[in-house]
XYZ file of C-alpha atoms in Angstrom:
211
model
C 5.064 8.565 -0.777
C 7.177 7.799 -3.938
C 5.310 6.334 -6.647
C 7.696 5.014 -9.730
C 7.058 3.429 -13.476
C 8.905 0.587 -15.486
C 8.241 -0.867 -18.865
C 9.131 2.078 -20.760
C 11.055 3.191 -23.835
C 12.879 5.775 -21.479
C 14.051 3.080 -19.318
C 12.970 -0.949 -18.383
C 14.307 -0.299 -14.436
C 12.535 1.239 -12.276
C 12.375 5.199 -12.238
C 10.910 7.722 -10.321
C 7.487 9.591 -11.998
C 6.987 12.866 -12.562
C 9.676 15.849 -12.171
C 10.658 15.085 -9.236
C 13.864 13.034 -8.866
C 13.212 11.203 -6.367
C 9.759 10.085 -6.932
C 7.531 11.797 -4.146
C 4.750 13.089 -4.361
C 1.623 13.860 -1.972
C -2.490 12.275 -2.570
C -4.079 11.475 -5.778
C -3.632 14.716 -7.051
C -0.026 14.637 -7.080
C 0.380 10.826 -8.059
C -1.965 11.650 -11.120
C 0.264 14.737 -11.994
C 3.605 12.670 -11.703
C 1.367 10.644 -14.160
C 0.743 13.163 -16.739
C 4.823 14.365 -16.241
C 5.895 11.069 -16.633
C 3.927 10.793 -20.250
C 4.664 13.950 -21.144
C 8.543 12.801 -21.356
C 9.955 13.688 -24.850
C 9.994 9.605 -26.425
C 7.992 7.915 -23.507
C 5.972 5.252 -24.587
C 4.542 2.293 -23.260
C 6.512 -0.420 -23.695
C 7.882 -4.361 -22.442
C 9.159 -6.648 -20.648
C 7.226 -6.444 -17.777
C 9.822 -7.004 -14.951
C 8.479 -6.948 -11.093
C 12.130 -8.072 -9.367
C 13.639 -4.343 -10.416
C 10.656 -2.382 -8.582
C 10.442 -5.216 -5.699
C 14.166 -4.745 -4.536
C 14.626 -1.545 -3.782
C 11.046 -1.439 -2.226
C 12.172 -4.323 0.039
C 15.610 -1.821 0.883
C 13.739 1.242 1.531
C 10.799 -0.392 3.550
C 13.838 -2.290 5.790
C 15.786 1.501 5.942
C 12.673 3.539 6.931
C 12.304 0.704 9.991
C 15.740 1.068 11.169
C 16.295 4.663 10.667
C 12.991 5.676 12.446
C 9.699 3.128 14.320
C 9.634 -0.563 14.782
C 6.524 0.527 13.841
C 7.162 1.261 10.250
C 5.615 -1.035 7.859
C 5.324 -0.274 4.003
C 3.260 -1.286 1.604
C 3.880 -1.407 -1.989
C 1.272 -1.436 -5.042
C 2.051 -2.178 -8.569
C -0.471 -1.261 -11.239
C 0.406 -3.571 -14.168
C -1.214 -4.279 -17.690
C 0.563 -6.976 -18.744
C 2.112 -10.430 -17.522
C 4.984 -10.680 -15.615
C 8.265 -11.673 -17.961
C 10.713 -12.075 -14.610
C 9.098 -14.864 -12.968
C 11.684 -16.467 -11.356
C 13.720 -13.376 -10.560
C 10.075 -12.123 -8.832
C 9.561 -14.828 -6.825
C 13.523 -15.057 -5.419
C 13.041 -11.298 -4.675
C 9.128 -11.643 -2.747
C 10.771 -14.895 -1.116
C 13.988 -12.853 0.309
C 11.433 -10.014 1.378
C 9.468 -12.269 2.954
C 11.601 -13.045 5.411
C 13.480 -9.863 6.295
C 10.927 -6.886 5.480
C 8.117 -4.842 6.640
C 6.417 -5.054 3.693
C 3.264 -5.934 1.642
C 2.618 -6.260 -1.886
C -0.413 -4.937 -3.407
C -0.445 -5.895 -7.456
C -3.594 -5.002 -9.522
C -3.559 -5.857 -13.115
C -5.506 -3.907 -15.405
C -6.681 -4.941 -18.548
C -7.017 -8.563 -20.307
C -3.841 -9.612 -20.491
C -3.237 -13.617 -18.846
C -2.711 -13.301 -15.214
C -2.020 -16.964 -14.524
C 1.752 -16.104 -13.014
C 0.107 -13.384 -10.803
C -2.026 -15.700 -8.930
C 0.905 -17.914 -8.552
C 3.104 -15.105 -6.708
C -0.017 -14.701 -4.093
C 0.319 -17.985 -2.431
C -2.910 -18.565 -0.689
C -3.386 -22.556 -1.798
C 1.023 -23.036 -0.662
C 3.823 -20.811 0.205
C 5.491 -19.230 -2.400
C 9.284 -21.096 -3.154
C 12.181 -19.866 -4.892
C 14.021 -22.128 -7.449
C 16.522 -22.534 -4.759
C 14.225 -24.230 -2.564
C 13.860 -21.261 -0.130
C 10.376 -20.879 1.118
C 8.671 -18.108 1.605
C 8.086 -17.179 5.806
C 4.945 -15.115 5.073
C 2.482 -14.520 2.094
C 3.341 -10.742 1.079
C 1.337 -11.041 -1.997
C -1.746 -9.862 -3.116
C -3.037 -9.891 -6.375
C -6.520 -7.995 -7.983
C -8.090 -8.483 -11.390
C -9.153 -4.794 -11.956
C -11.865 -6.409 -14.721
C -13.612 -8.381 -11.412
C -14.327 -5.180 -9.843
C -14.524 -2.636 -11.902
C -17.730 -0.399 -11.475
C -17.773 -1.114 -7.652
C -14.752 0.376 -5.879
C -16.430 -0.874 -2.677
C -15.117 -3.769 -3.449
C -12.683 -3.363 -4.941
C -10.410 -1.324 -2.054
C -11.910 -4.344 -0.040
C -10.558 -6.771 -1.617
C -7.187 -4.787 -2.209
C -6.537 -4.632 1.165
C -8.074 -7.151 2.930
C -5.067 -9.724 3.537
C -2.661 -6.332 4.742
C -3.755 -6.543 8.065
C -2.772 -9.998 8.707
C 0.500 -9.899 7.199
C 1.185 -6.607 9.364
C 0.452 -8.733 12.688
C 2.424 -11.682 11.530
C 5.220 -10.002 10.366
C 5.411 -8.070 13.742
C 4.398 -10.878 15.594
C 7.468 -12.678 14.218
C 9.987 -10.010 14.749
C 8.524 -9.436 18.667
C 6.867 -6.121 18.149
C 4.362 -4.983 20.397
C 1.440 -3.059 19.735
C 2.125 0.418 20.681
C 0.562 2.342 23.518
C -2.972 3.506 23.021
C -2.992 7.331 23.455
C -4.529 8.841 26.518
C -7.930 10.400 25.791
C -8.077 13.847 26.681
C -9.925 14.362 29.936
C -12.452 16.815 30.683
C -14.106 17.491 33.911
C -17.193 17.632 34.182
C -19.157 21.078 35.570
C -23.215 21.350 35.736
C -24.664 24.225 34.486
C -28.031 25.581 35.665
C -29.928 27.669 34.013
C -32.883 29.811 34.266
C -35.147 30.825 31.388
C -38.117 33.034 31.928
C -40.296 34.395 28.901
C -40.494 38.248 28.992
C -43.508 40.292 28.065
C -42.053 40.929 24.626
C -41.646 37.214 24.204
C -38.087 37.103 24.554
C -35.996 34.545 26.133
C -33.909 35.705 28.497
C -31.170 32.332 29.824
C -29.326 33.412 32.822
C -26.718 31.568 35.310
């Protein structure tokens, strides 16, 4: 899928990793080359504000394109790896509110390092729904948020607890919209055919199986 960066001295939008312009790549292996590319950039550096609203909008467009252009089916889920607290609050939380309510989508954000998280708990709304500074309240939690430095050493855990509030928001958010579950697909049948067999030790000792 397309994997992207922000927060750098190239650009503070959202842009696409690695050589190829429009982000894509296939497994690990290709998300950590588009990693190495992406660093590799001649005057790339790390660098702030750390703004989520520019990666969460067009995730929220694509995720609502990929549905009507193709399966009901199609739900998307996207994760944001971030080392640093988020400087867009507001702007965030109008953008994860508006998703809410119109997209097939899930937020996975994992923050890595020490930096103060506080905001990041906010945006996953498990104690109250999330609400804009309009008033406009959230329809679903989309949010989920994972201190790397609570799990690190046991990646058991943490895909566990990466993941473990998807499935929910998948059913409600289909649930919502009408959407049934699909068909399950036929098993293949075989038919079923006895076999006899007759086994009889030679003088030599062989084994000699016949029909």
């Amino acid at each position: 899928g397309p994997v992207g960066a922000y927060g750098g001295k190239i650009s503070h939008e959202f842009f696409p990793m690695g050589s190829n312009s429009n982000g894509v790549v296939v497994g690990v292996d290709g998300l950590l080359h588009a990693y190495e590319e992406t660093f590799q950039r001649p005057g790339f550096d790390l660098y702030g504000p750390t703004n989520f609203a520019p990666v969460i909008s067009p995730a929220t467009k694509e995720s609502i394109s990929q549905q009507r252009g193709g399966s009901r089916q199609s739900y998307s889920i996207l994760c944001i790896l971030t080392d640093g607290a988020i400087t867009d609050l507001q702007q965030t939380i109008q953008c994860i509110v508006g998703a809410s309510h119109s997209a097939p989508l899930s937020i996975i954000i994992i923050g890595v390092g020490q930096a103060n998280f506080d905001s990041m708990e906010a945006l996953d709304a498990d104690v109250e729904p999330l609400r804009d500074a309009r008033g406009r309240v959230a329809a679903r939690d989309i949010v989920q948020f994972v201190p790397f430095r609570q799990f690190r050493g046991d990646a058991a855990q943490l895909a566990s607890e990466t993941l473990k509030e998807v499935p929910e928001q998948l059913v409600q958010y289909f649930y919502s919209r009408g959407i049934q579950p699909m068909k399950p697909i036929a098993q293949p049948q075989f038919e079923e055919e006895e076999i006899f067999l007759n086994m009889d030790i030679e003088d030599e000792g062989e084994i000699d199986l016949s029909s």
